[in-house]
PDB file of C-alpha atoms in Angstrom:
ATOM      1  CA  MET A   1     -31.578   8.772 -55.560  1.00  0.00           C
ATOM      2  CA  ALA A   2     -34.890  10.244 -55.772  1.00  0.00           C
ATOM      3  CA  ASP A   3     -35.937   6.871 -54.356  1.00  0.00           C
ATOM      4  CA  GLY A   4     -34.235   5.361 -51.876  1.00  0.00           C
ATOM      5  CA  ARG A   5     -33.919   2.613 -52.689  1.00  0.00           C
ATOM      6  CA  GLU A   6     -30.163   2.127 -52.356  1.00  0.00           C
ATOM      7  CA  VAL A   7     -30.742   2.860 -48.338  1.00  0.00           C
ATOM      8  CA  VAL A   8     -32.785  -0.208 -47.976  1.00  0.00           C
ATOM      9  CA  PRO A   9     -31.038  -3.627 -46.395  1.00  0.00           C
ATOM     10  CA  ASP A  10     -30.384  -6.279 -48.330  1.00  0.00           C
ATOM     11  CA  PRO A  11     -31.105  -8.957 -45.730  1.00  0.00           C
ATOM     12  CA  GLY A  12     -27.765 -10.779 -46.537  1.00  0.00           C
ATOM     13  CA  ALA A  13     -25.287  -7.706 -47.016  1.00  0.00           C
ATOM     14  CA  ALA A  14     -26.901  -6.301 -43.169  1.00  0.00           C
ATOM     15  CA  GLY A  15     -27.045  -8.914 -41.452  1.00  0.00           C
ATOM     16  CA  ARG A  16     -25.305  -7.100 -38.284  1.00  0.00           C
ATOM     17  CA  ALA A  17     -28.322  -4.523 -36.418  1.00  0.00           C
ATOM     18  CA  ALA A  18     -25.589  -1.723 -36.867  1.00  0.00           C
ATOM     19  CA  LYS A  19     -25.350  -1.587 -39.677  1.00  0.00           C
ATOM     20  CA  ARG A  20     -29.345  -2.120 -40.240  1.00  0.00           C
ATOM     21  CA  THR A  21     -29.786   0.869 -38.002  1.00  0.00           C
ATOM     22  CA  GLU A  22     -27.208   3.240 -39.969  1.00  0.00           C
ATOM     23  CA  LEU A  23     -29.335   1.783 -42.741  1.00  0.00           C
ATOM     24  CA  LEU A  24     -32.775   2.928 -41.388  1.00  0.00           C
ATOM     25  CA  LYS A  25     -31.690   5.998 -40.023  1.00  0.00           C
ATOM     26  CA  GLN A  26     -30.484   7.205 -43.604  1.00  0.00           C
ATOM     27  CA  ALA A  27     -34.198   5.996 -45.416  1.00  0.00           C
ATOM     28  CA  GLN A  28     -35.462   7.711 -42.364  1.00  0.00           C
ATOM     29  CA  ASP A  29     -33.095  11.141 -43.258  1.00  0.00           C
ATOM     30  CA  LYS A  30     -34.602  11.106 -47.152  1.00  0.00           C
ATOM     31  CA  ALA A  31     -38.242  10.210 -46.314  1.00  0.00           C
ATOM     32  CA  ALA A  32     -38.165  13.465 -44.221  1.00  0.00           C
ATOM     33  CA  ALA A  33     -36.762  15.367 -46.485  1.00  0.00           C
ATOM     34  CA  GLN A  34     -38.656  13.815 -49.470  1.00  0.00           C
ATOM     35  CA  VAL A  35     -42.474  15.165 -47.739  1.00  0.00           C
ATOM     36  CA  PRO A  36     -43.806  18.669 -46.384  1.00  0.00           C
ATOM     37  CA  LEU A  37     -45.624  16.695 -43.289  1.00  0.00           C
ATOM     38  CA  LEU A  38     -45.040  12.558 -42.024  1.00  0.00           C
ATOM     39  CA  PRO A  39     -47.877  11.779 -39.946  1.00  0.00           C
ATOM     40  CA  LEU A  40     -46.950  10.019 -37.175  1.00  0.00           C
ATOM     41  CA  LEU A  41     -49.469   8.135 -34.736  1.00  0.00           C
ATOM     42  CA  GLN A  42     -49.168   9.196 -31.403  1.00  0.00           C
ATOM     43  CA  GLY A  43     -52.344   7.321 -29.802  1.00  0.00           C
ATOM     44  CA  SER A  44     -54.965  10.205 -28.356  1.00  0.00           C
ATOM     45  CA  THR A  45     -54.758  13.577 -28.135  1.00  0.00           C
ATOM     46  CA  ALA A  46     -57.417  15.931 -25.199  1.00  0.00           C
ATOM     47  CA  ILE A  47     -59.547  18.795 -26.479  1.00  0.00           C
ATOM     48  CA  VAL A  48     -59.451  21.187 -23.858  1.00  0.00           C
ATOM     49  CA  THR A  49     -62.163  23.834 -24.064  1.00  0.00           C
ATOM     50  CA  ARG A  50     -63.727  27.091 -22.025  1.00  0.00           C
ATOM     51  CA  SER A  51     -67.678  25.913 -21.324  1.00  0.00           C
ATOM     52  CA  ASP A  52     -69.035  28.890 -23.630  1.00  0.00           C
ATOM     53  CA  ILE A  53     -67.146  27.387 -26.969  1.00  0.00           C
ATOM     54  CA  SER A  54     -69.630  25.185 -28.918  1.00  0.00           C
ATOM     55  CA  GLY A  55     -68.324  23.265 -32.021  1.00  0.00           C
ATOM     56  CA  VAL A  56     -66.359  21.687 -30.736  1.00  0.00           C
ATOM     57  CA  PRO A  57     -65.266  17.820 -31.848  1.00  0.00           C
ATOM     58  CA  ASP A  58     -64.754  15.172 -29.764  1.00  0.00           C
ATOM     59  CA  GLU A  59     -61.724  13.937 -31.831  1.00  0.00           C
ATOM     60  CA  LEU A  60     -59.721  14.977 -34.148  1.00  0.00           C
ATOM     61  CA  ASP A  61     -60.045  13.365 -37.923  1.00  0.00           C
ATOM     62  CA  ALA A  62     -57.353  11.025 -39.581  1.00  0.00           C
ATOM     63  CA  THR A  63     -55.599  13.719 -40.708  1.00  0.00           C
ATOM     64  CA  TYR A  64     -54.719  14.816 -36.771  1.00  0.00           C
ATOM     65  CA  GLN A  65     -55.656  18.438 -37.414  1.00  0.00           C
ATOM     66  CA  PHE A  66     -57.493  20.269 -35.790  1.00  0.00           C
ATOM     67  CA  ARG A  67     -60.851  22.475 -37.345  1.00  0.00           C
ATOM     68  CA  TRP A  68     -60.832  25.862 -36.414  1.00  0.00           C
ATOM     69  CA  ALA A  69     -63.987  26.820 -38.971  1.00  0.00           C
ATOM     70  CA  GLY A  70     -67.106  24.808 -36.562  1.00  0.00           C
ATOM     71  CA  LEU A  71     -66.555  26.814 -33.628  1.00  0.00           C
ATOM     72  CA  ALA A  72     -68.351  29.744 -32.352  1.00  0.00           C
ATOM     73  CA  LYS A  73     -68.760  31.735 -28.785  1.00  0.00           C
ATOM     74  CA  LYS A  74     -72.009  30.537 -27.443  1.00  0.00           C
TER      75      LYS A  74
END
């Protein structure tokens, strides 16, 4: 059960949409329980600051984490 293969549907065994949906939900629950961070992409993220703050990046990096160390007050 550690790798979750038992919930991956066999195309011949899971012909009905409801069964496939239930198996997919089980697989998602197992994945979410095994990882501390599940990256879900969500379009763009706006970064808004006052005009007296420098070091603000134009966009977030691939991990979507904001790096506070580069910020400074002008």
